[in-house]
Short mmCIF file of C-alpha atoms in Angstrom, two decimals:
data_model
loop_
_atom_site.label_atom_id
_atom_site.label_comp_id
_atom_site.label_asym_id
_atom_site.label_seq_id
_atom_site.Cartn_x
_atom_site.Cartn_y
_atom_site.Cartn_z
CA UNK A 287 -0.01 -0.03 -0.01
CA UNK A 288 1.11 3.46 -0.80
CA UNK A 289 1.59 5.89 2.30
CA UNK A 290 -0.23 9.08 1.91
CA UNK A 291 2.02 12.20 2.79
CA UNK A 292 1.28 15.77 3.09
CA UNK A 293 4.04 18.73 2.98
CA UNK A 294 3.94 21.26 5.68
CA UNK A 295 4.78 24.72 5.44
CA UNK A 296 8.36 24.22 6.49
CA UNK A 297 8.69 21.55 3.94
CA UNK A 298 8.56 18.55 6.40
CA UNK A 299 7.01 15.37 4.99
CA UNK A 300 4.65 13.72 7.35
CA UNK A 301 2.97 10.22 7.06
CA UNK A 302 -0.85 10.86 7.58
CA UNK A 303 -0.98 7.54 9.42
CA UNK A 304 1.29 8.76 12.18
CA UNK A 305 0.30 12.35 12.34
CA UNK A 306 2.51 14.63 14.20
CA UNK A 307 1.51 17.97 15.98
CA UNK A 308 3.24 20.69 14.31
CA UNK A 309 3.59 22.47 17.69
CA UNK A 310 4.69 19.80 19.97
CA UNK A 311 6.16 17.06 17.62
CA UNK A 312 4.45 14.29 19.95
CA UNK A 313 2.80 11.50 18.14
CA UNK A 314 -1.14 11.20 18.33
CA UNK A 315 -2.60 7.76 18.83
CA UNK A 316 -6.18 8.06 17.63
CA UNK A 317 -8.64 10.13 15.51
CA UNK A 318 -10.38 11.50 18.65
CA UNK A 319 -7.04 12.73 19.89
CA UNK A 320 -6.41 14.36 16.57
CA UNK A 321 -9.77 16.13 16.93
CA UNK A 322 -9.19 17.21 20.47
CA UNK A 323 -5.66 18.59 19.41
CA UNK A 324 -7.44 20.70 16.61
CA UNK A 325 -9.70 22.28 19.38
CA UNK A 326 -6.95 23.14 21.71
CA UNK A 327 -4.32 24.30 19.16
CA UNK A 328 -6.91 25.95 16.85
CA UNK A 329 -5.14 24.69 13.87
CA UNK A 330 -7.20 24.97 10.60
CA UNK A 331 -9.98 26.85 12.49
CA UNK A 332 -12.30 28.72 10.36
CA UNK A 333 -14.88 30.16 12.77
CA UNK A 334 -14.55 32.64 15.83
CA UNK A 335 -17.25 32.25 18.51
CA UNK A 336 -17.81 35.06 21.10
CA UNK A 337 -19.16 33.95 24.38
CA UNK A 338 -20.67 36.36 27.17
CA UNK A 339 -18.31 37.61 29.80
CA UNK A 340 -15.19 36.13 28.20
CA UNK A 341 -12.19 38.15 26.90
CA UNK A 342 -10.98 35.38 24.72
CA UNK A 343 -12.81 34.34 21.56
CA UNK A 344 -12.92 30.40 20.71
CA UNK A 345 -11.49 29.42 17.40
CA UNK A 346 -13.38 26.34 16.14
CA UNK A 347 -14.21 24.30 12.98
CA UNK A 348 -17.52 24.81 11.15
CA UNK A 349 -17.52 21.19 9.85
CA UNK A 350 -17.13 19.61 13.37
CA UNK A 351 -20.03 21.71 14.80
CA UNK A 352 -22.03 21.07 11.80
CA UNK A 353 -21.53 17.26 12.10
CA UNK A 354 -23.11 17.15 15.73
CA UNK A 355 -25.76 19.75 15.31
CA UNK A 356 -28.35 20.41 12.70
CA UNK A 357 -28.82 23.83 13.96
CA UNK A 358 -25.07 24.64 13.35
CA UNK A 359 -25.30 22.89 9.93
CA UNK A 360 -27.91 25.33 8.82
CA UNK A 361 -26.20 28.25 10.31
CA UNK A 362 -22.72 27.42 8.61
CA UNK A 363 -23.90 25.72 5.47
CA UNK A 364 -27.48 26.74 4.78
CA UNK A 365 -28.65 29.17 2.06
CA UNK A 366 -27.51 32.18 4.18
CA UNK A 367 -24.36 31.08 6.01
CA UNK A 368 -23.19 32.96 8.94
CA UNK A 369 -20.13 35.08 8.93
CA UNK A 370 -16.69 34.05 10.22
CA UNK A 371 -17.46 35.56 13.60
CA UNK A 372 -20.50 34.63 15.44
CA UNK A 373 -21.63 36.14 18.93
CA UNK A 374 -23.62 33.68 21.27
CA UNK A 375 -24.81 36.02 23.93
CA UNK A 376 -27.22 33.68 25.79
CA UNK A 377 -24.93 30.56 25.89
CA UNK A 378 -23.15 29.90 29.37
CA UNK A 379 -19.38 29.93 28.50
CA UNK A 380 -18.49 26.89 30.82
CA UNK A 381 -21.24 24.74 29.49
CA UNK A 382 -20.61 25.63 25.98
CA UNK A 383 -16.84 24.93 26.39
CA UNK A 384 -17.74 21.52 27.84
CA UNK A 385 -19.94 20.93 24.94
CA UNK A 386 -17.03 21.70 22.48
CA UNK A 387 -15.02 19.05 24.38
CA UNK A 388 -17.70 16.76 23.95
CA UNK A 389 -17.88 17.35 20.17
CA UNK A 390 -14.14 17.13 19.66
CA UNK A 391 -13.01 14.38 22.13
CA UNK A 392 -16.27 12.48 23.11
CA UNK A 393 -15.88 13.15 26.79
CA UNK A 394 -19.04 12.39 28.76
CA UNK A 395 -17.82 13.08 32.31
CA UNK A 396 -20.28 15.83 33.77
CA UNK A 397 -18.57 17.32 36.91
CA UNK A 398 -21.58 18.98 38.58
CA UNK A 399 -25.33 19.24 38.45
CA UNK A 400 -25.24 22.89 37.58
CA UNK A 401 -23.04 22.28 34.71
CA UNK A 402 -25.22 19.34 33.54
CA UNK A 403 -28.43 21.51 33.61
CA UNK A 404 -26.69 24.11 31.33
CA UNK A 405 -25.41 21.60 29.04
CA UNK A 406 -28.81 19.92 28.78
CA UNK A 407 -30.29 23.27 27.78
CA UNK A 408 -27.47 23.88 25.23
CA UNK A 409 -27.96 20.38 23.67
CA UNK A 410 -31.85 21.04 23.34
CA UNK A 411 -31.05 24.29 21.84
CA UNK A 412 -28.77 22.91 19.24
CA UNK A 413 -30.73 19.61 18.71
CA UNK A 414 -28.09 17.36 20.08
CA UNK A 415 -30.13 14.39 21.02
CA UNK A 416 -27.29 12.17 22.14
CA UNK A 417 -25.96 14.72 24.49
CA UNK A 418 -29.35 15.46 25.83
CA UNK A 419 -29.64 11.64 26.91
CA UNK A 420 -26.22 11.82 28.61
CA UNK A 421 -27.34 14.90 30.61
CA UNK A 422 -30.74 13.36 31.56
CA UNK A 423 -29.06 10.10 32.72
CA UNK A 424 -26.46 12.06 34.78
CA UNK A 425 -29.27 14.25 36.53
CA UNK A 426 -31.39 11.21 37.10
CA UNK A 427 -28.50 9.64 39.24
CA UNK A 428 -27.19 13.01 40.78
CA UNK A 429 -30.23 15.05 41.74
CA UNK A 430 -30.62 15.61 45.38
CA UNK A 431 -33.19 17.54 47.72
CA UNK A 432 -30.83 20.61 47.31
CA UNK A 433 -30.58 20.58 43.56
CA UNK A 434 -34.28 19.53 42.96
CA UNK A 435 -35.42 23.14 41.95
CA UNK A 436 -32.97 23.61 38.97
CA UNK A 437 -33.18 19.97 37.84
CA UNK A 438 -37.08 20.02 37.98
CA UNK A 439 -37.03 23.33 36.09
CA UNK A 440 -35.16 21.77 33.10
CA UNK A 441 -37.17 18.78 33.33
CA UNK A 442 -40.55 20.51 33.10
CA UNK A 443 -39.21 22.86 30.23
CA UNK A 444 -37.88 20.00 28.20
CA UNK A 445 -40.71 17.67 28.90
CA UNK A 446 -38.25 15.14 30.51
CA UNK A 447 -41.00 12.80 32.07
CA UNK A 448 -38.56 10.49 33.66
CA UNK A 449 -36.48 13.16 35.05
CA UNK A 450 -39.60 15.10 36.39
CA UNK A 451 -40.76 11.74 38.06
CA UNK A 452 -37.34 11.23 39.82
CA UNK A 453 -37.71 14.81 41.18
CA UNK A 454 -41.11 14.06 42.59
CA UNK A 455 -39.76 10.81 44.18
CA UNK A 456 -37.30 12.97 46.01
CA UNK A 457 -40.08 15.34 47.04
CA UNK A 458 -41.96 12.17 48.44
CA UNK A 459 -39.02 11.20 50.48
CA UNK A 460 -37.60 14.51 51.88
CA UNK A 461 -39.96 17.52 50.98
CA UNK A 462 -39.00 19.23 54.25
CA UNK A 463 -35.32 19.46 53.15
CA UNK A 464 -36.49 20.90 49.62
CA UNK A 465 -38.67 23.57 51.06
CA UNK A 466 -36.34 24.49 53.76
CA UNK A 467 -33.29 24.76 51.44
CA UNK A 468 -32.33 28.29 50.13
CA UNK A 469 -32.31 26.75 46.54
CA UNK A 470 -36.05 26.67 46.63
CA UNK A 471 -36.00 30.24 45.14
CA UNK A 472 -34.54 28.65 42.17
CA UNK A 473 -37.97 27.15 41.11
CA UNK A 474 -39.54 28.46 37.90
CA UNK A 475 -43.14 29.59 38.29
CA UNK A 476 -44.07 26.63 36.46
CA UNK A 477 -42.39 24.13 38.45
CA UNK A 478 -43.55 25.70 41.76
CA UNK A 479 -47.06 25.64 40.30
CA UNK A 480 -46.82 21.90 39.72
CA UNK A 481 -45.15 21.36 42.95
CA UNK A 482 -47.73 23.10 45.20
CA UNK A 483 -50.46 20.88 43.60
CA UNK A 484 -48.74 17.72 44.89
CA UNK A 485 -49.44 15.61 47.83
CA UNK A 486 -46.46 14.86 49.66
CA UNK A 487 -45.39 13.79 53.28
CA UNK A 488 -44.59 17.29 54.32
CA UNK A 489 -44.25 17.51 58.12
CA UNK A 490 -46.16 20.85 58.24
CA UNK A 491 -48.02 23.09 55.81
CA UNK A 492 -46.04 25.81 57.39
CA UNK A 493 -42.88 24.69 55.86
CA UNK A 494 -44.48 25.01 52.30
CA UNK A 495 -45.61 28.49 53.14
CA UNK A 496 -42.31 29.56 54.27
CA UNK A 497 -40.56 28.10 51.27
CA UNK A 498 -43.04 30.01 49.17
CA UNK A 499 -41.99 33.21 50.74
CA UNK A 500 -38.23 32.38 50.38
CA UNK A 501 -39.15 31.85 46.69
CA UNK A 502 -40.89 35.23 46.47
CA UNK A 503 -38.04 36.92 48.18
CA UNK A 504 -35.44 35.43 45.68
CA UNK A 505 -37.65 36.68 42.81
CA UNK A 506 -37.52 40.23 44.23
CA UNK A 507 -33.84 40.08 44.61
CA UNK A 508 -33.36 39.07 41.03
CA UNK A 509 -35.20 42.29 39.82
CA UNK A 510 -33.43 44.46 42.64
CA UNK A 511 -36.76 45.37 44.15
CA UNK A 512 -37.41 45.98 47.95
CA UNK A 513 -38.48 43.20 50.03
CA UNK A 514 -41.56 44.40 51.83
CA UNK A 515 -44.83 42.80 52.76
CA UNK A 516 -46.67 44.41 49.97
CA UNK A 517 -44.10 43.47 47.17
CA UNK A 518 -43.93 39.90 48.50
CA UNK A 519 -47.63 39.53 48.71
CA UNK A 520 -47.86 40.53 45.09
CA UNK A 521 -45.04 38.07 44.06
CA UNK A 522 -46.61 35.01 45.73
CA UNK A 523 -50.22 36.03 45.34
CA UNK A 524 -50.99 33.47 42.45
CA UNK A 525 -49.84 30.72 44.65
CA UNK A 526 -51.75 31.51 47.97
CA UNK A 527 -54.80 29.62 46.92
CA UNK A 528 -52.61 26.33 46.89
CA UNK A 529 -51.37 26.79 50.57
CA UNK A 530 -53.65 24.57 52.83
CA UNK A 531 -53.80 26.89 55.68
CA UNK A 532 -56.79 24.78 57.20
CA UNK A 533 -54.32 21.97 57.74
CA UNK A 534 -52.39 23.97 60.30
CA UNK A 535 -52.94 24.22 63.73
CA UNK A 536 -53.94 27.44 65.17
CA UNK A 537 -50.68 27.84 66.95
CA UNK A 538 -48.72 27.20 63.74
CA UNK A 539 -50.81 29.82 62.01
CA UNK A 540 -50.37 32.46 64.65
CA UNK A 541 -46.59 31.81 64.98
CA UNK A 542 -45.75 31.14 61.23
CA UNK A 543 -48.09 33.16 59.07
CA UNK A 544 -49.43 36.16 60.91
CA UNK A 545 -45.87 37.68 61.56
CA UNK A 546 -45.30 37.68 57.85
CA UNK A 547 -48.06 40.14 57.22
CA UNK A 548 -48.87 38.50 53.78
CA UNK A 549 -52.45 38.01 54.53
CA UNK A 550 -54.94 40.91 55.15
CA UNK A 551 -56.72 41.12 58.26
CA UNK A 552 -59.93 40.29 56.54
CA UNK A 553 -58.24 37.09 55.17
CA UNK A 554 -56.52 36.04 58.26
CA UNK A 555 -59.49 36.43 60.75
CA UNK A 556 -61.81 33.82 59.23
CA UNK A 557 -58.97 31.40 58.89
CA UNK A 558 -58.19 31.80 62.74
CA UNK A 559 -61.87 31.32 63.46
CA UNK A 560 -62.14 28.16 61.50
CA UNK A 561 -58.92 26.73 63.15
CA UNK A 562 -60.44 27.60 66.52
CA UNK A 563 -63.49 25.41 65.84
CA UNK A 564 -65.94 28.30 64.75
CA UNK A 565 -68.56 26.98 62.13
CA UNK A 566 -70.17 28.56 59.35
CA UNK A 567 -67.52 31.09 58.58
CA UNK A 568 -66.81 32.09 54.93
CA UNK A 569 -63.39 31.71 53.56
CA UNK A 570 -61.34 34.38 51.67
CA UNK A 571 -60.59 33.61 48.16
CA UNK A 572 -56.83 33.70 48.92
CA UNK A 573 -57.44 30.41 51.07
CA UNK A 574 -57.80 26.76 49.99
CA UNK A 575 -60.74 25.02 51.55
CA UNK A 576 -58.82 21.73 51.75
CA UNK A 577 -58.67 20.42 55.52
CA UNK A 578 -56.78 17.35 54.81
CA UNK A 579 -52.93 17.29 55.05
CA UNK A 580 -50.79 16.59 51.83
CA UNK A 581 -49.60 13.22 53.29
CA UNK A 582 -51.31 10.56 51.38
CA UNK A 583 -50.05 6.86 52.08
CA UNK A 584 -51.69 3.89 50.37
CA UNK A 585 -52.72 0.84 52.36
CA UNK A 586 -51.00 -1.35 49.95
CA UNK A 587 -47.72 0.12 50.65
CA UNK A 588 -48.08 -0.20 54.44
CA UNK A 589 -45.43 -2.40 55.86
CA UNK A 590 -44.80 -3.84 59.39
CA UNK A 591 -41.99 -5.37 61.56
CA UNK A 592 -42.11 -6.98 64.84
CA UNK A 593 -39.81 -5.82 67.71
CA UNK A 594 -39.11 -8.79 69.87
CA UNK A 595 -36.99 -9.24 72.90
CA UNK A 596 -33.28 -9.67 72.23
CA UNK A 597 -30.56 -10.04 75.07
CA UNK A 598 -31.62 -8.52 78.54
CA UNK A 599 -29.23 -5.66 79.33
CA UNK A 600 -30.29 -4.68 82.69
CA UNK A 601 -32.45 -5.95 85.51
CA UNK A 602 -33.05 -3.50 88.45
CA UNK A 603 -35.79 -5.02 90.67
CA UNK A 604 -39.28 -3.32 90.65
CA UNK A 605 -40.25 0.27 90.41
CA UNK A 606 -43.78 1.75 91.27
CA UNK A 607 -45.43 4.40 89.00
CA UNK A 608 -48.08 6.72 90.61
CA UNK A 609 -51.30 7.52 88.32
CA UNK A 610 -50.46 9.74 85.55
CA UNK A 611 -46.75 9.38 85.96
CA UNK A 612 -44.54 8.73 82.75
CA UNK A 613 -42.60 5.69 82.16
CA UNK A 614 -40.45 4.87 79.04
CA UNK A 615 -41.62 2.04 76.68
CA UNK A 616 -39.10 2.44 73.99
CA UNK A 617 -35.67 4.28 74.26
CA UNK A 618 -32.99 5.31 71.82
CA UNK A 619 -35.27 4.16 68.86
CA UNK A 620 -33.23 4.64 65.66
CA UNK A 621 -34.11 3.93 62.00
CA UNK A 622 -31.64 3.56 59.12
CA UNK A 623 -34.18 4.69 56.70
CA UNK A 624 -36.61 7.36 56.73
CA UNK A 625 -40.09 5.92 57.74
CA UNK A 626 -43.48 7.24 58.67
CA UNK A 627 -45.17 5.43 61.60
CA UNK A 628 -48.85 4.49 61.18
CA UNK A 629 -49.30 2.72 64.47
CA UNK A 630 -47.73 0.84 67.51
CA UNK A 631 -49.57 -2.34 68.35
CA UNK A 632 -49.23 -4.66 71.38
CA UNK A 633 -51.06 -6.46 73.97
CA UNK A 634 -49.87 -5.12 77.38
CA UNK A 635 -49.57 -7.60 80.12
CA UNK A 636 -51.00 -5.23 82.65
CA UNK A 637 -53.81 -4.01 80.41
CA UNK A 638 -52.38 -0.30 80.54
CA UNK A 639 -53.99 2.58 78.85
CA UNK A 640 -53.43 6.26 78.45
CA UNK A 641 -51.20 8.67 76.36
CA UNK A 642 -48.18 7.73 74.38
CA UNK A 643 -45.74 10.54 74.26
CA UNK A 644 -43.01 10.46 71.57
CA UNK A 645 -39.91 12.79 72.03
CA UNK A 646 -36.87 13.35 70.03
CA UNK A 647 -33.19 13.22 71.33
CA UNK A 648 -33.58 16.76 72.77
CA UNK A 649 -36.59 15.55 74.76
CA UNK A 650 -38.85 17.76 72.62
CA UNK A 651 -42.33 16.32 72.49
CA UNK A 652 -43.17 15.84 68.84
CA UNK A 653 -46.37 13.83 69.05
CA UNK A 654 -48.96 12.52 71.54
CA UNK A 655 -51.46 9.75 70.79
CA UNK A 656 -53.97 7.86 72.71
CA UNK A 657 -53.16 4.20 73.84
CA UNK A 658 -56.00 2.14 74.51
CA UNK A 659 -54.29 -0.84 75.80
CA UNK A 660 -53.89 -2.47 72.43
CA UNK A 661 -52.80 0.08 69.86
CA UNK A 662 -51.64 3.63 69.54
CA UNK A 663 -52.40 5.18 65.98
CA UNK A 664 -50.29 8.22 64.59
CA UNK A 665 -52.96 10.10 62.69
CA UNK A 666 -50.22 12.59 61.28
CA UNK A 667 -47.91 9.76 60.26
CA UNK A 668 -44.88 10.49 62.45
CA UNK A 669 -41.76 10.73 60.58
CA UNK A 670 -38.69 9.03 62.01
CA UNK A 671 -35.62 10.61 60.45
CA UNK A 672 -32.32 8.41 60.16
CA UNK A 673 -29.65 9.28 62.68
CA UNK A 674 -31.89 10.61 65.19
CA UNK A 675 -33.07 8.98 68.50
CA UNK A 676 -36.44 8.86 69.70
CA UNK A 677 -38.22 7.81 73.03
CA UNK A 678 -41.66 6.44 73.32
CA UNK A 679 -43.25 7.18 76.88
CA UNK A 680 -46.55 5.84 78.36
CA UNK A 681 -48.43 8.05 80.60
CA UNK A 682 -51.31 6.18 82.35
CA UNK A 683 -52.52 4.24 85.49
CA UNK A 684 -50.46 3.50 88.51
CA UNK A 685 -48.59 0.17 88.43
CA UNK A 686 -45.72 -1.57 90.09
CA UNK A 687 -43.43 -3.22 87.41
CA UNK A 688 -40.28 -5.15 87.21
CA UNK A 689 -37.38 -2.97 85.73
CA UNK A 690 -35.82 -4.46 82.53
CA UNK A 691 -34.16 -3.19 79.63
CA UNK A 692 -33.85 -5.37 76.43
CA UNK A 693 -32.28 -4.45 73.13
CA UNK A 694 -34.06 -4.84 70.04
CA UNK A 695 -33.23 -5.01 66.36
CA UNK A 696 -35.45 -5.87 63.52
CA UNK A 697 -33.60 -6.51 60.14
CA UNK A 698 -31.74 -3.28 60.71
CA UNK A 699 -34.87 -1.35 60.14
CA UNK A 700 -35.37 -0.22 63.80
CA UNK A 701 -33.17 -0.65 66.62
CA UNK A 702 -33.03 0.57 70.27
CA UNK A 703 -34.13 -0.58 73.69
CA UNK A 704 -37.52 -1.92 75.04
CA UNK A 705 -38.19 -0.82 78.65
CA UNK A 706 -40.03 -2.88 81.53
CA UNK A 707 -41.35 -6.34 81.27
CA UNK A 708 -44.93 -5.55 80.88
CA UNK A 709 -45.32 -6.37 76.95
CA UNK A 710 -44.77 -9.35 74.97
CA UNK A 711 -43.59 -7.75 71.72
CA UNK A 712 -44.58 -4.62 69.73
CA UNK A 713 -45.77 -4.58 66.12
CA UNK A 714 -44.64 -1.37 64.27
CA UNK A 715 -46.66 -0.36 61.14
CA UNK A 716 -45.10 2.06 58.94
CA UNK A 717 -44.49 3.49 55.31
CA UNK A 718 -41.12 3.86 53.65
#
């Protein structure tokens, strides 16, 4: 076979099969390396791109860009081709440079969610379907509670149903984190509208309300407007009818809503009356009439585990309890995955009844439910957060009990200690 050769400007003959860089004299091993070298040396470049906020224009090759994008092909080789210098004022420089690296070298390693979102938008703009797929897959595996806003924005805009579903799944598992994150201000109006229509296991509607105000303040800052109650009300007005004020307690409403001065006196007064139990009160237009919390759990997804005795840790004789006195049933209860308790069920050896108090590690009381001697039902679906410890305390009739502590562990779902020998075993019903 005959070797094909070319003559460089200084008369050196080079074999095309072992192409040498004119600048470095280093051998190149593959076609992709040749293309990559073209981008970084600007050899044979026939087009200049000017990106926003950058002082150095990019020297590129029309043919390479046209091979990847039908939009670029029409721009450079259509009936009315562009000039040798093109300005792209709307394209993010970092994302565009990454896209060029993809075109010239085939790199697919996206370093961050922020960059992936911008590249995804560019790949859609320039109709690069293969790159769109790469970005979508990366975001599917990288999206978190903090990054949900910007990822959901691009998923909604580009009608990426799979990515939208992934975002809503995160909302189903950690909506508190999403609405309490400063990034909630990054939601587009369309995404926020869709979000507020969802049923999700939020611990309190006040968190959604405060998240909406964070979003409103972010929009005002973007337009450099004063953050006043009047301006903030105007910004969030279109969303207020989606806030379920009637699912709040009166205390939550007074502590979290009234001080913001978002609602007028004519709007807040009837809401307070309804929350206080006053009947036949007309609701203001800005208020949703929904009285059920957003949490919706399906019976088919309800799971259970049995907390049985394990090794006995401690025996300290007997202890007497007076009527109404508290005594611990379960202590240092922890869970490796986030779950929502539906009920605790057990048959008490002593036929006890009363209240079951649930406290976190700071001894703050987070829920109180009635125990009838057989079952305690959590109407608000108590969320157990991984890494935190909880105690379950009975407050009921006077008893004299043996003081025992037993360790419990059920398939690494729930661990902790069971106190006092007055139950056989406890059945925990929960949603994951």
